[in-house]
Amino acid sequence: MKQLLQIFTVMFRIGLTTVGGGLVMLPQMTREYADRRGWVSRDELFDLFAVAQSLPGVIAVNASILVGYRLAKIKGAAAAVLGAVLPSLLVLIAVAVWYDRFIDNPFVLGALRAVRGCVVALLFCVSLDMRKKAFPDGKAGDRLFSIAIAAAALALAFLTRVNLIWIILGGAAAGLLYSAARRKGGRRDGAS
């Protein structure tokens, strides 16, 4: 029960301070779950986020479910998702009730403008952190493959109107083919 309360409390705090989408949660979750508490490793957290991004739905909810489940199965997933979603729900209810007062308030508009800039900075930090995992040290071929996939995905996302899910599925397919080719090549090298 104590761990469930800790999972809920940590996710509530993260949910309360996350503005701008699920990826902004990653640095906070890394700090709380990997660095401070040692519940998961940084690599495992990045892998869970990669899965969360690939699934339909909200990244923050998906990531909360996956991390919570990893820590305490179904009860952990429920505690994590409740903690992540409850702050947004409460704020959304408050905004809905006082919407007319908020919408034209120059102070609120100024604060939102500033928050957007902070979100861009946080997403940049997440990108730098994920870069280390996405382009691992090791075999040059693996690193080159990861860079090529990232470049192709970036080009498709910015230069075409291809739906993002097709880019993600294409990347997954390319990764499967690359792994199969490496495995087949490894068998051939080992047989010689």
CSV table of C-alpha atoms in Angstrom, one decimal:
chain,number,residue,atom,x,y,z
A,1,MET,CA,0.0,0.0,0.0
A,2,LYS,CA,2.9,2.4,0.8
A,3,GLN,CA,4.4,1.9,-2.7
A,4,LEU,CA,1.0,2.5,-4.3
A,5,LEU,CA,0.7,5.8,-2.4
A,6,GLN,CA,4.2,6.8,-3.4
A,7,ILE,CA,3.5,6.0,-7.1
A,8,PHE,CA,0.3,8.0,-6.9
A,9,THR,CA,2.0,10.9,-5.1
A,10,VAL,CA,4.9,11.1,-7.5
A,11,MET,CA,2.7,10.9,-10.5
A,12,PHE,CA,0.3,13.5,-9.1
A,13,ARG,CA,3.2,15.9,-8.5
A,14,ILE,CA,4.5,15.2,-12.1
A,15,GLY,CA,1.0,15.6,-13.5
A,16,LEU,CA,0.5,18.8,-11.7
A,17,THR,CA,3.6,20.4,-13.1
A,18,THR,CA,3.5,18.9,-16.6
A,19,VAL,CA,2.4,21.5,-19.2
A,20,GLY,CA,2.7,20.8,-22.9
A,21,GLY,CA,2.3,17.1,-23.4
A,22,GLY,CA,3.5,13.7,-22.2
A,23,LEU,CA,7.1,14.1,-23.4
A,24,VAL,CA,7.6,16.9,-20.9
A,25,MET,CA,7.0,14.3,-18.2
A,26,LEU,CA,10.0,12.3,-19.2
A,27,PRO,CA,12.7,14.4,-17.5
A,28,GLN,CA,10.6,14.6,-14.3
A,29,MET,CA,9.9,10.8,-14.4
A,30,THR,CA,13.5,10.1,-15.0
A,31,ARG,CA,14.5,12.3,-12.0
A,32,GLU,CA,11.9,10.7,-9.7
A,33,TYR,CA,11.8,7.1,-10.8
A,34,ALA,CA,15.3,6.4,-12.0
A,35,ASP,CA,17.6,8.9,-10.3
A,36,ARG,CA,16.0,9.5,-6.9
A,37,ARG,CA,14.2,6.3,-6.2
A,38,GLY,CA,16.0,3.7,-8.4
A,39,TRP,CA,12.7,2.0,-9.3
A,40,VAL,CA,13.6,1.7,-12.9
A,41,SER,CA,16.8,2.4,-14.9
A,42,ARG,CA,17.0,5.3,-17.3
A,43,ASP,CA,17.2,3.0,-20.3
A,44,GLU,CA,14.1,1.1,-19.2
A,45,LEU,CA,12.2,4.3,-18.7
A,46,PHE,CA,13.2,5.5,-22.2
A,47,ASP,CA,12.1,2.1,-23.6
A,48,LEU,CA,8.7,2.4,-21.8
A,49,PHE,CA,8.3,5.9,-23.2
A,50,ALA,CA,9.1,4.6,-26.7
A,51,VAL,CA,6.3,2.0,-26.3
A,52,ALA,CA,4.0,4.6,-24.8
A,53,GLN,CA,4.5,6.9,-27.9
A,54,SER,CA,3.8,4.0,-30.3
A,55,LEU,CA,0.5,3.1,-28.7
A,56,PRO,CA,-2.8,5.0,-29.5
A,57,GLY,CA,-3.8,7.5,-26.9
A,58,VAL,CA,-2.3,10.1,-24.7
A,59,ILE,CA,1.5,9.6,-24.1
A,60,ALA,CA,1.2,10.7,-20.5
A,61,VAL,CA,-1.5,8.2,-19.7
A,62,ASN,CA,0.2,5.4,-21.6
A,63,ALA,CA,3.6,6.1,-19.9
A,64,SER,CA,1.9,6.2,-16.5
A,65,ILE,CA,0.2,2.9,-17.1
A,66,LEU,CA,3.4,1.2,-18.3
A,67,VAL,CA,5.6,2.6,-15.5
A,68,GLY,CA,3.0,1.9,-12.8
A,69,TYR,CA,2.5,-1.6,-14.1
A,70,ARG,CA,6.2,-2.2,-14.1
A,71,LEU,CA,6.4,-1.2,-10.5
A,72,ALA,CA,3.3,-2.8,-9.0
A,73,LYS,CA,1.3,-4.6,-11.7
A,74,ILE,CA,-2.4,-3.6,-12.1
A,75,LYS,CA,-2.7,-1.6,-8.9
A,76,GLY,CA,0.5,0.3,-9.7
A,77,ALA,CA,-0.8,1.1,-13.2
A,78,ALA,CA,-4.1,2.4,-11.6
A,79,ALA,CA,-2.3,4.5,-9.0
A,80,ALA,CA,0.1,6.0,-11.6
A,81,VAL,CA,-2.6,6.8,-14.1
A,82,LEU,CA,-4.9,8.3,-11.4
A,83,GLY,CA,-2.0,10.4,-10.1
A,84,ALA,CA,-1.1,11.6,-13.6
A,85,VAL,CA,-4.6,12.4,-14.8
A,86,LEU,CA,-6.2,13.9,-11.6
A,87,PRO,CA,-4.4,17.2,-11.6
A,88,SER,CA,-5.3,17.9,-15.2
A,89,LEU,CA,-8.9,16.9,-14.6
A,90,LEU,CA,-9.1,19.3,-11.6
A,91,VAL,CA,-7.5,22.1,-13.5
A,92,LEU,CA,-9.8,21.5,-16.6
A,93,ILE,CA,-12.9,21.6,-14.4
A,94,ALA,CA,-11.7,24.9,-12.9
A,95,VAL,CA,-11.0,26.3,-16.3
A,96,ALA,CA,-14.4,25.2,-17.6
A,97,VAL,CA,-16.2,26.8,-14.7
A,98,TRP,CA,-14.3,30.1,-15.0
A,99,TYR,CA,-13.6,30.0,-18.7
A,100,ASP,CA,-15.2,33.4,-19.4
A,101,ARG,CA,-12.9,35.1,-16.8
A,102,PHE,CA,-9.7,33.4,-18.2
A,103,ILE,CA,-10.1,33.7,-21.9
A,104,ASP,CA,-9.6,37.4,-22.2
A,105,ASN,CA,-7.4,38.1,-19.2
A,106,PRO,CA,-4.1,39.6,-20.5
A,107,PHE,CA,-2.2,38.2,-17.5
A,108,VAL,CA,-3.4,34.6,-18.2
A,109,LEU,CA,-2.6,35.0,-21.9
A,110,GLY,CA,0.9,36.3,-21.0
A,111,ALA,CA,1.5,33.4,-18.7
A,112,LEU,CA,0.4,30.9,-21.3
A,113,ARG,CA,2.7,32.5,-23.9
A,114,ALA,CA,5.7,32.2,-21.5
A,115,VAL,CA,4.8,28.6,-20.6
A,116,ARG,CA,4.9,27.7,-24.3
A,117,GLY,CA,8.5,28.8,-24.4
A,118,CYS,CA,9.4,26.7,-21.4
A,119,VAL,CA,7.7,23.7,-23.0
A,120,VAL,CA,9.9,24.0,-26.1
A,121,ALA,CA,13.0,24.1,-23.9
A,122,LEU,CA,11.9,21.0,-21.9
A,123,LEU,CA,11.1,19.1,-25.2
A,124,PHE,CA,14.6,20.1,-26.4
A,125,CYS,CA,16.1,18.6,-23.2
A,126,VAL,CA,14.1,15.5,-23.6
A,127,SER,CA,15.4,15.2,-27.2
A,128,LEU,CA,19.0,15.4,-26.0
A,129,ASP,CA,18.4,12.8,-23.3
A,130,MET,CA,16.7,10.5,-25.8
A,131,ARG,CA,19.5,11.0,-28.3
A,132,LYS,CA,21.8,9.0,-26.1
A,133,LYS,CA,19.5,6.1,-26.1
A,134,ALA,CA,18.5,6.3,-29.7
A,135,PHE,CA,22.1,6.5,-31.0
A,136,PRO,CA,23.9,4.1,-28.7
A,137,ASP,CA,27.6,3.7,-28.7
A,138,GLY,CA,28.6,0.3,-30.0
A,139,LYS,CA,28.7,-1.0,-33.5
A,140,ALA,CA,29.1,1.7,-36.1
A,141,GLY,CA,26.4,0.0,-38.3
A,142,ASP,CA,23.8,0.2,-35.5
A,143,ARG,CA,24.6,3.8,-34.9
A,144,LEU,CA,24.4,4.7,-38.6
A,145,PHE,CA,21.1,2.8,-38.9
A,146,SER,CA,19.6,4.7,-36.0
A,147,ILE,CA,20.8,8.1,-37.4
A,148,ALA,CA,19.4,7.2,-40.9
A,149,ILE,CA,16.0,6.2,-39.5
A,150,ALA,CA,15.9,9.4,-37.4
A,151,ALA,CA,16.8,11.5,-40.5
A,152,ALA,CA,14.2,9.8,-42.6
A,153,ALA,CA,11.5,10.2,-40.0
A,154,LEU,CA,12.4,13.9,-39.5
A,155,ALA,CA,12.3,14.5,-43.3
A,156,LEU,CA,9.0,12.7,-43.7
A,157,ALA,CA,7.4,14.5,-40.7
A,158,PHE,CA,8.5,18.0,-41.9
A,159,LEU,CA,8.4,17.7,-45.7
A,160,THR,CA,5.4,15.5,-46.4
A,161,ARG,CA,1.9,15.0,-45.2
A,162,VAL,CA,2.5,11.4,-44.2
A,163,ASN,CA,0.5,10.5,-41.1
A,164,LEU,CA,2.8,10.1,-38.1
A,165,ILE,CA,1.6,6.6,-37.4
A,166,TRP,CA,2.9,5.5,-40.8
A,167,ILE,CA,6.3,7.0,-40.0
A,168,ILE,CA,6.4,5.1,-36.7
A,169,LEU,CA,5.2,1.8,-38.2
A,170,GLY,CA,7.7,2.3,-41.1
A,171,GLY,CA,10.5,2.8,-38.5
A,172,ALA,CA,9.4,-0.3,-36.6
A,173,ALA,CA,9.3,-2.3,-39.9
A,174,ALA,CA,12.8,-1.0,-40.9
A,175,GLY,CA,14.1,-2.0,-37.4
A,176,LEU,CA,12.7,-5.5,-37.7
A,177,LEU,CA,14.2,-5.9,-41.2
A,178,TYR,CA,17.6,-4.6,-40.0
A,179,SER,CA,17.6,-6.9,-37.0
A,180,ALA,CA,16.7,-9.9,-39.2
A,181,ALA,CA,19.4,-9.0,-41.7
A,182,ARG,CA,22.0,-8.7,-38.9
A,183,ARG,CA,21.0,-11.9,-37.4
A,184,LYS,CA,21.1,-13.7,-40.7
A,185,GLY,CA,24.5,-12.1,-41.4
A,186,GLY,CA,25.7,-13.2,-37.9
A,187,ARG,CA,24.8,-16.8,-38.6
A,188,ARG,CA,26.6,-16.7,-41.9
A,189,ASP,CA,29.7,-15.3,-40.3
A,190,GLY,CA,29.6,-17.9,-37.5
A,191,ALA,CA,29.2,-20.8,-39.9
A,192,SER,CA,32.3,-19.8,-41.9
